[in-house]
Short mmCIF file of C-alpha atoms and ligand atoms in Angstrom, two decimals:
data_model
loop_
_atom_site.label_atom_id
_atom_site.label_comp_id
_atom_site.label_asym_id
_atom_site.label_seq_id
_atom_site.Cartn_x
_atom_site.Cartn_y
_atom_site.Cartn_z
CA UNK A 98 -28.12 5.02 -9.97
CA UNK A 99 -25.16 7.73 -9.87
CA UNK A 100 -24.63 8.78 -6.15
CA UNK A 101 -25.41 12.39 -5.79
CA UNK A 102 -22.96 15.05 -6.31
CA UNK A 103 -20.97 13.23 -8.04
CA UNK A 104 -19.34 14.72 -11.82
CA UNK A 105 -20.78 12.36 -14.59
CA UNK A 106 -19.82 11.74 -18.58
CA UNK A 107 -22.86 11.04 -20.64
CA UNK A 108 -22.55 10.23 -24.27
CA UNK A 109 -25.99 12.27 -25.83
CA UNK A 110 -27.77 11.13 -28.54
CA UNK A 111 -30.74 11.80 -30.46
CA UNK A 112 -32.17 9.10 -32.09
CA UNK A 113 -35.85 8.93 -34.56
CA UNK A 114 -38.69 7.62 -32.32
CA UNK A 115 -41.69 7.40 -33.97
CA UNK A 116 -43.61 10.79 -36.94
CA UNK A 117 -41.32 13.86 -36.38
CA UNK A 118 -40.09 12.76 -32.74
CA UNK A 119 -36.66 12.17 -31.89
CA UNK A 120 -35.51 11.24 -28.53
CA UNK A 121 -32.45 12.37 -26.19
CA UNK A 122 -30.60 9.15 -25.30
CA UNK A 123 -27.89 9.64 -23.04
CA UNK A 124 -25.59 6.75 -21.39
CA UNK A 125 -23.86 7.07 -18.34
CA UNK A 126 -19.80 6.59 -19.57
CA UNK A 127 -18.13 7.73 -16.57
CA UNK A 128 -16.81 4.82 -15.30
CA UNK A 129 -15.49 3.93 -19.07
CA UNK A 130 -13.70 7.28 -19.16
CA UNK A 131 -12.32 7.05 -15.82
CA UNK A 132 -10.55 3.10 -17.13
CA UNK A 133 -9.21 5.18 -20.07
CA UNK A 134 -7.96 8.07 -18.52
CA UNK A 135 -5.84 5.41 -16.07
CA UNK A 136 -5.27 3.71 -19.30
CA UNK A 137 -3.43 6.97 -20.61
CA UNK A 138 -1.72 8.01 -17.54
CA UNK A 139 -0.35 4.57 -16.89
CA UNK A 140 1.52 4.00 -20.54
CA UNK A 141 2.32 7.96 -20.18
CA UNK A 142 4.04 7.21 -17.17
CA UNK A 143 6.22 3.44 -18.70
CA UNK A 144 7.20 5.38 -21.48
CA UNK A 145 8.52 7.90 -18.99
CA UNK A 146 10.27 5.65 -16.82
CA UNK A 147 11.72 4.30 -19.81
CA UNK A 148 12.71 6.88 -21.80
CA UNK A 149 14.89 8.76 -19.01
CA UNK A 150 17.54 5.12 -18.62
CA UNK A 151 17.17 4.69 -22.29
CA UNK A 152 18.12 8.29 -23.06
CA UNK A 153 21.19 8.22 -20.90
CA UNK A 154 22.16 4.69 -22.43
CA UNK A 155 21.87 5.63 -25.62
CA UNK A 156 24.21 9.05 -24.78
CA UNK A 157 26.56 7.31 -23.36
CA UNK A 158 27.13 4.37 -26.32
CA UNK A 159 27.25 7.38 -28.61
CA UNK A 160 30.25 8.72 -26.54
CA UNK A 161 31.88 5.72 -26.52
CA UNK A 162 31.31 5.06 -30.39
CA UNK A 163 32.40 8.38 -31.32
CA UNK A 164 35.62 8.66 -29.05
CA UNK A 165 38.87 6.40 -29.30
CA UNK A 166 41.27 8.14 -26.58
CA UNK A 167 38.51 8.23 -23.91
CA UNK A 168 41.06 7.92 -20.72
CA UNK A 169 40.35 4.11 -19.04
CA UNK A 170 38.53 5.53 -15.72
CA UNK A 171 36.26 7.36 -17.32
CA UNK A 172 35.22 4.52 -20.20
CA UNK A 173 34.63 2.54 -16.72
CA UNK A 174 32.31 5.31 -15.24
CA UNK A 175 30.41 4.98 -18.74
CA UNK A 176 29.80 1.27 -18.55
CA UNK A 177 29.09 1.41 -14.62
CA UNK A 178 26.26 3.74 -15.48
CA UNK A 179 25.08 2.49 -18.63
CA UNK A 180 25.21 -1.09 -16.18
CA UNK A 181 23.30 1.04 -13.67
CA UNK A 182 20.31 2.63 -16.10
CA UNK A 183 20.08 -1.32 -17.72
CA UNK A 184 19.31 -2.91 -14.37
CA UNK A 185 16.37 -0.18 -13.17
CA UNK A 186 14.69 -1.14 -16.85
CA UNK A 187 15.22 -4.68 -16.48
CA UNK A 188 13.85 -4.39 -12.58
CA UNK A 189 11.04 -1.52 -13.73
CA UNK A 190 10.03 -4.43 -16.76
CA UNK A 191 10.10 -7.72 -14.07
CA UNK A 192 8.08 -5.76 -11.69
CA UNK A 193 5.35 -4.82 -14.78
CA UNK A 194 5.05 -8.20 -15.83
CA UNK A 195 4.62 -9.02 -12.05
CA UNK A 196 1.96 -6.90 -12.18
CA UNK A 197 0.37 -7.63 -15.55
CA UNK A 198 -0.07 -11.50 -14.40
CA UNK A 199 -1.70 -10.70 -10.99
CA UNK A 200 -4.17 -8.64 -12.36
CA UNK A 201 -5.08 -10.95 -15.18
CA UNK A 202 -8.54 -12.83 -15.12
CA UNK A 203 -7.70 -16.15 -15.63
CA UNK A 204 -4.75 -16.03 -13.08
CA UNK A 205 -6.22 -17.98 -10.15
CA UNK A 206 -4.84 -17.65 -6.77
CA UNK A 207 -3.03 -20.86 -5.62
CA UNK A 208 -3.91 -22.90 -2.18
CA UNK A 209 -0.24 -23.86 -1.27
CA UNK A 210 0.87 -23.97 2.48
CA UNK A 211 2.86 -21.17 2.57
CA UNK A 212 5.96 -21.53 5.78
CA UNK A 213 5.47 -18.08 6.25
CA UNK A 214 8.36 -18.82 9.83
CA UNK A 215 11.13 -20.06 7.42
CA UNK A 216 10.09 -17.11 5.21
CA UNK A 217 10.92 -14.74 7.90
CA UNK A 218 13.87 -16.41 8.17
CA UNK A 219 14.69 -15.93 4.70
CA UNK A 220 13.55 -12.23 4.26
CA UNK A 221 16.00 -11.47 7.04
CA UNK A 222 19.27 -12.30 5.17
CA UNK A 223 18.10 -11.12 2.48
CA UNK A 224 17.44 -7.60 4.19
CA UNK A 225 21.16 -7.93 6.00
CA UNK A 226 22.65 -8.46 2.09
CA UNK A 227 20.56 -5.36 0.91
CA UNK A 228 21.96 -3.23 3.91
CA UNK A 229 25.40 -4.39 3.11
CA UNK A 230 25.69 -3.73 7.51
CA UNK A 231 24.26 -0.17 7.01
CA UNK A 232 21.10 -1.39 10.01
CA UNK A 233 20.26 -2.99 12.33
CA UNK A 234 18.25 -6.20 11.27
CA UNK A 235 16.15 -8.24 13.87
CA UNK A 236 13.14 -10.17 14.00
CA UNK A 237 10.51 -10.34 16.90
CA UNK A 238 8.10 -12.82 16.16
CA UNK A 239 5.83 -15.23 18.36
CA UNK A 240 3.48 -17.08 16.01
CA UNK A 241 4.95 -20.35 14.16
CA UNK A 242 1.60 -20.23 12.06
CA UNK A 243 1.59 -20.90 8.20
CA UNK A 244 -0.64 -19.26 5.61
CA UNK A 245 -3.01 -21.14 2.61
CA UNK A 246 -1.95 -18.75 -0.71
CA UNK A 247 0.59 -18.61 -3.45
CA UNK A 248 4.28 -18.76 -2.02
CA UNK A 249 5.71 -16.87 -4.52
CA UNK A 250 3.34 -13.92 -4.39
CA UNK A 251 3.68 -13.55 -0.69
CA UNK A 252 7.28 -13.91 -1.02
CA UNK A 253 7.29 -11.53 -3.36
CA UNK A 254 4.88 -8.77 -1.20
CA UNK A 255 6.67 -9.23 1.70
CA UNK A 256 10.44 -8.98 0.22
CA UNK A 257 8.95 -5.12 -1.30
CA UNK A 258 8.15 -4.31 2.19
CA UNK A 259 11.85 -5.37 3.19
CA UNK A 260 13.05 -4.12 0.24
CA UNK A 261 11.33 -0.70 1.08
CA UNK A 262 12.58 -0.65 4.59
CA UNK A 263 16.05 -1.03 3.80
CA UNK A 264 15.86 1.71 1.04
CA UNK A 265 14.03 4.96 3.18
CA UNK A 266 15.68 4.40 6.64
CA UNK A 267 19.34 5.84 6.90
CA UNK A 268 22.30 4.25 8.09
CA UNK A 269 22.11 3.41 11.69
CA UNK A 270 18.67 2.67 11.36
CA UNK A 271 16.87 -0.54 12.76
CA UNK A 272 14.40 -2.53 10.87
CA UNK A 273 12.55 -5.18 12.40
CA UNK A 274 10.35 -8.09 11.18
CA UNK A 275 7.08 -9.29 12.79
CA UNK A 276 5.14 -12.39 12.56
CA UNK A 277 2.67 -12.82 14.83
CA UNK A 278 -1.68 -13.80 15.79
CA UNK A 279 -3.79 -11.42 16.54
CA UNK A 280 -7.70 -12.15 17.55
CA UNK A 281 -7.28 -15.19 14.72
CA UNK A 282 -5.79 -13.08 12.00
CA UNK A 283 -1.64 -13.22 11.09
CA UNK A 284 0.06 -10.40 10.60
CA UNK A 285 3.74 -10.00 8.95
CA UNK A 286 4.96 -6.61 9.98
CA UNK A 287 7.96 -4.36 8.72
CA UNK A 288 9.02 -1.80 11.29
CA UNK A 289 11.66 0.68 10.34
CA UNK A 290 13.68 3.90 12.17
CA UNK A 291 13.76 5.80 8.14
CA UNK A 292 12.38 8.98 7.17
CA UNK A 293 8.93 8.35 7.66
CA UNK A 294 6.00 9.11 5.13
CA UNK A 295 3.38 12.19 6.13
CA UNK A 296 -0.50 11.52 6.16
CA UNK A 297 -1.36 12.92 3.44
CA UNK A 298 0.65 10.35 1.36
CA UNK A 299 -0.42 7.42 2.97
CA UNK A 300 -4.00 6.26 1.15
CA UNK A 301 -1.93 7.08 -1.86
CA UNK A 302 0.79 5.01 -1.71
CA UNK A 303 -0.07 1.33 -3.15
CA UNK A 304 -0.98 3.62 -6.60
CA UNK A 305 1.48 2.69 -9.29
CA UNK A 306 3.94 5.15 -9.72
CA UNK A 307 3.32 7.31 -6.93
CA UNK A 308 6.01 8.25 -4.79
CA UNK A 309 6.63 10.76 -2.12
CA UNK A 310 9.97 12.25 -3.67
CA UNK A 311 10.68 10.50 -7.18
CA UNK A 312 14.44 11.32 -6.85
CA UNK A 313 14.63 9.74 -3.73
CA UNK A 314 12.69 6.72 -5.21
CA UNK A 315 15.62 6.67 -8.18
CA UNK A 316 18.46 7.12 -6.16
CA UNK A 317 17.51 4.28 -4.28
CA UNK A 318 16.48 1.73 -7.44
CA UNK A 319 12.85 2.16 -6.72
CA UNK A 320 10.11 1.35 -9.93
CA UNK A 321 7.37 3.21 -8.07
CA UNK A 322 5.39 -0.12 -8.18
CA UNK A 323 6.25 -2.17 -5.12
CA UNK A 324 3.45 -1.56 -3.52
CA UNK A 325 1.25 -1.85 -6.08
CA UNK A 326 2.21 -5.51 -6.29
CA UNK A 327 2.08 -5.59 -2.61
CA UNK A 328 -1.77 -4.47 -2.58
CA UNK A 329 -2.14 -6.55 -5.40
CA UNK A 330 -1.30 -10.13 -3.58
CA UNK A 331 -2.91 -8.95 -0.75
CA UNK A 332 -6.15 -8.33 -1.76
CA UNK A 333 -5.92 -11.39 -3.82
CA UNK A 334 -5.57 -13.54 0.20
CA UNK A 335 -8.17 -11.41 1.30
CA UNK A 336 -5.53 -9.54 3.15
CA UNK A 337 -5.09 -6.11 3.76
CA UNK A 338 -2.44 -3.62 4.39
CA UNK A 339 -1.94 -0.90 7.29
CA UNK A 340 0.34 1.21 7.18
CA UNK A 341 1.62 3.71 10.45
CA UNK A 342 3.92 5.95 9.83
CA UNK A 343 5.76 9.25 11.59
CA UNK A 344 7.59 11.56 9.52
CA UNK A 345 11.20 11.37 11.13
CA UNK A 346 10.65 8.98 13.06
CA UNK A 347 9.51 5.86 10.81
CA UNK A 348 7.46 3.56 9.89
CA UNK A 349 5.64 0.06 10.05
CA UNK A 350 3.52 -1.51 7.11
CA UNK A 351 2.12 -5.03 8.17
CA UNK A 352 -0.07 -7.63 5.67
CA UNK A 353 -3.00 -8.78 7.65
CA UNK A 354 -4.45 -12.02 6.57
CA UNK A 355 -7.76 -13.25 7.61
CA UNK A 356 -8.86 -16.88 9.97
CA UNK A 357 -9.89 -18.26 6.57
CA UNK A 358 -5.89 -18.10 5.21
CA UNK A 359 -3.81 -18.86 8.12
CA UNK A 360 -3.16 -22.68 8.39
CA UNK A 361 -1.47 -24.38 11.13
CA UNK A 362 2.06 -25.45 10.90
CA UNK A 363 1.76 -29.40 9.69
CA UNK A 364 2.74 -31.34 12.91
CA UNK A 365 6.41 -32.30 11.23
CA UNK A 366 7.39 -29.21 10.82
CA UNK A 367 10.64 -27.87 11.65
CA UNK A 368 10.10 -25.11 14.60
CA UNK A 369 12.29 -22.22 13.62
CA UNK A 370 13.87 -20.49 16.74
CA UNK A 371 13.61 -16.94 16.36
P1 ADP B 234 9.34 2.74 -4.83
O1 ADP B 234 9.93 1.84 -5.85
O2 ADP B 234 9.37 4.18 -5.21
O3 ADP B 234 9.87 2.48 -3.46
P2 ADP B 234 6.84 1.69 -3.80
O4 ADP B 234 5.54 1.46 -4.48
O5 ADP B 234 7.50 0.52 -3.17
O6 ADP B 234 7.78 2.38 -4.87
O7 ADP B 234 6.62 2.79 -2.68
C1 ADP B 234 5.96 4.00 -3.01
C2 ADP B 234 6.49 5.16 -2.19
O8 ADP B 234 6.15 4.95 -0.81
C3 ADP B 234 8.01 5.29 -2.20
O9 ADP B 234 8.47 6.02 -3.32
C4 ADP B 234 8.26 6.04 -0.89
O10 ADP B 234 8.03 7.42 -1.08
C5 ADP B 234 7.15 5.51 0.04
N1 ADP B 234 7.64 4.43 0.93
C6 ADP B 234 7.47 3.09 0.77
N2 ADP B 234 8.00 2.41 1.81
C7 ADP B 234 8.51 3.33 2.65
C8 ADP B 234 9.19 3.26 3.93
N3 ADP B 234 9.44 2.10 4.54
N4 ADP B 234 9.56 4.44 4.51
C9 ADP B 234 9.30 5.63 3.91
N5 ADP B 234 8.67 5.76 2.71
C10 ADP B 234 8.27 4.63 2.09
#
């Protein structure tokens, strides 16, 4: 059933079949080995992400424990970085558990109206607080549309893509975010002025843990999962993500939801001027 020229993994046996015969069973396991090599990589690479904060923690109490006339400012730069390496494991553990529950089985995918406009709304300030003024933050959107989903897993996709935005476009930049209908499907777009990804990155991207330049990821308080969990809740709405990008010269990643999962805005509903 194997595709041709494709590399396989068969487990051989030979097994007694009948006076003096033996025959050559072999099972395709391919697939199975493939699962457990992502398996290995993926618990190689939390124990990795863990180890580094955990490491520099655990220097930096011994330090402390071991020296009484450590001079005030620099006892302060301990704690501030100790304060620093506790919060990336704390948001590197939230964002696995995220994870973890949207790609178990039994975790059905809610039917909630979703006010996708007041979201927009929302995912604005919170993109201004992130920037702390560093961008320029506007929104451009002409649908007033809702979606049918979970509201906290969209919330959640979309505020990575904001998230993201913010983090990889310099000061000065602009970052802009779209809501709009196109041909019956809505789309929520994140347009920003930053560095820009090249092609070759791009169908790599939503892997976990994949980054274009891991410092850079760091520096910024990336887990290297954001948007894994983005992929995730999309495919879960049947949606799917596109992302355009030019190196130097930015990028846009918009969540494209299918007829079936946009819903129109109940007739009471507060129109939010944009
Ligand atoms: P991270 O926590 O590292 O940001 P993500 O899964 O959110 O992890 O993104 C994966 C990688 O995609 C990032 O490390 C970065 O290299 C690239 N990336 C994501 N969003 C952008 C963006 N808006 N501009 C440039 N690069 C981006």
């Amino acid at each position: 059933k194997s595709p041709v020229n494709r590399e396989l993994t068969l487990s051989v046996q030979l097994v007694p079949f009948g006076e003096g015969k033996k025959l050559l069973v072999a099972r395709d396991i391919t697939d199975l080995e493939r699962v457990d090599a992502m398996r290995r990589d993926f618990i190689a690479n939390v124990s990795h992400e863990l180890r580094t904060p955990l490491t520099v923690v655990g220097g930096f109490v011994e330090t402390l424990a071991e020296t009484d006339d450590l001079p005030p400012a620099e006892s302060r730069r301990y704690f501030d970085l100790m304060l620093d390496h506790t919060r990336r494991m704390q948001r590197l553990l939230d964002d696995l558990l995220i994870l973890s529950r949207l790609e178990s089985a039994d975790h059905s995918l809610s039917d909630e109206p979703v006010n996708v406009p007041e979201m927009v709304q929302a995912l604005k300030s919170e993109a201004e607080s992130l920037s702390r003024g560093r961008h320029r933050v506007s929104v451009q959107a002409t649908s007033g549309t809702w979606l049918k989903g979970s509201q906290q897993e969209v919330r959640s996709a979309f505020g990575n893509l904001v998230s993201n935005a913010v983090r990889y476009t310099p000061e000065g930049g602009a970052i802009t975010l779209g809501w709009h209908e196109r041909d019956g499907e809505a789309v929520f777009s994140v347009k920003d002025t930053g560095e820009g990804i090249a092609a070759e990155h791009i169908p790599r991207l939503t892997e976990r843990f994949y980054r274009v330049d891991r410092s850079r990821s760091r520096e910024t308080g990336g887990t290297g999962l954001g948007l894994a969990i983005v992929k995730h809740v999309l495919t879960r709405h049947h949606a799917r993500l596109d992302i355009q990008s030019t190196p130097g010269r930015g990028s846009a990643f918009s969540a494209i939801f299918p007829a079936q999962r946009v819903l129109a805005a109940p007739e009471n509903a507060q129109v939010i001027p944009f």
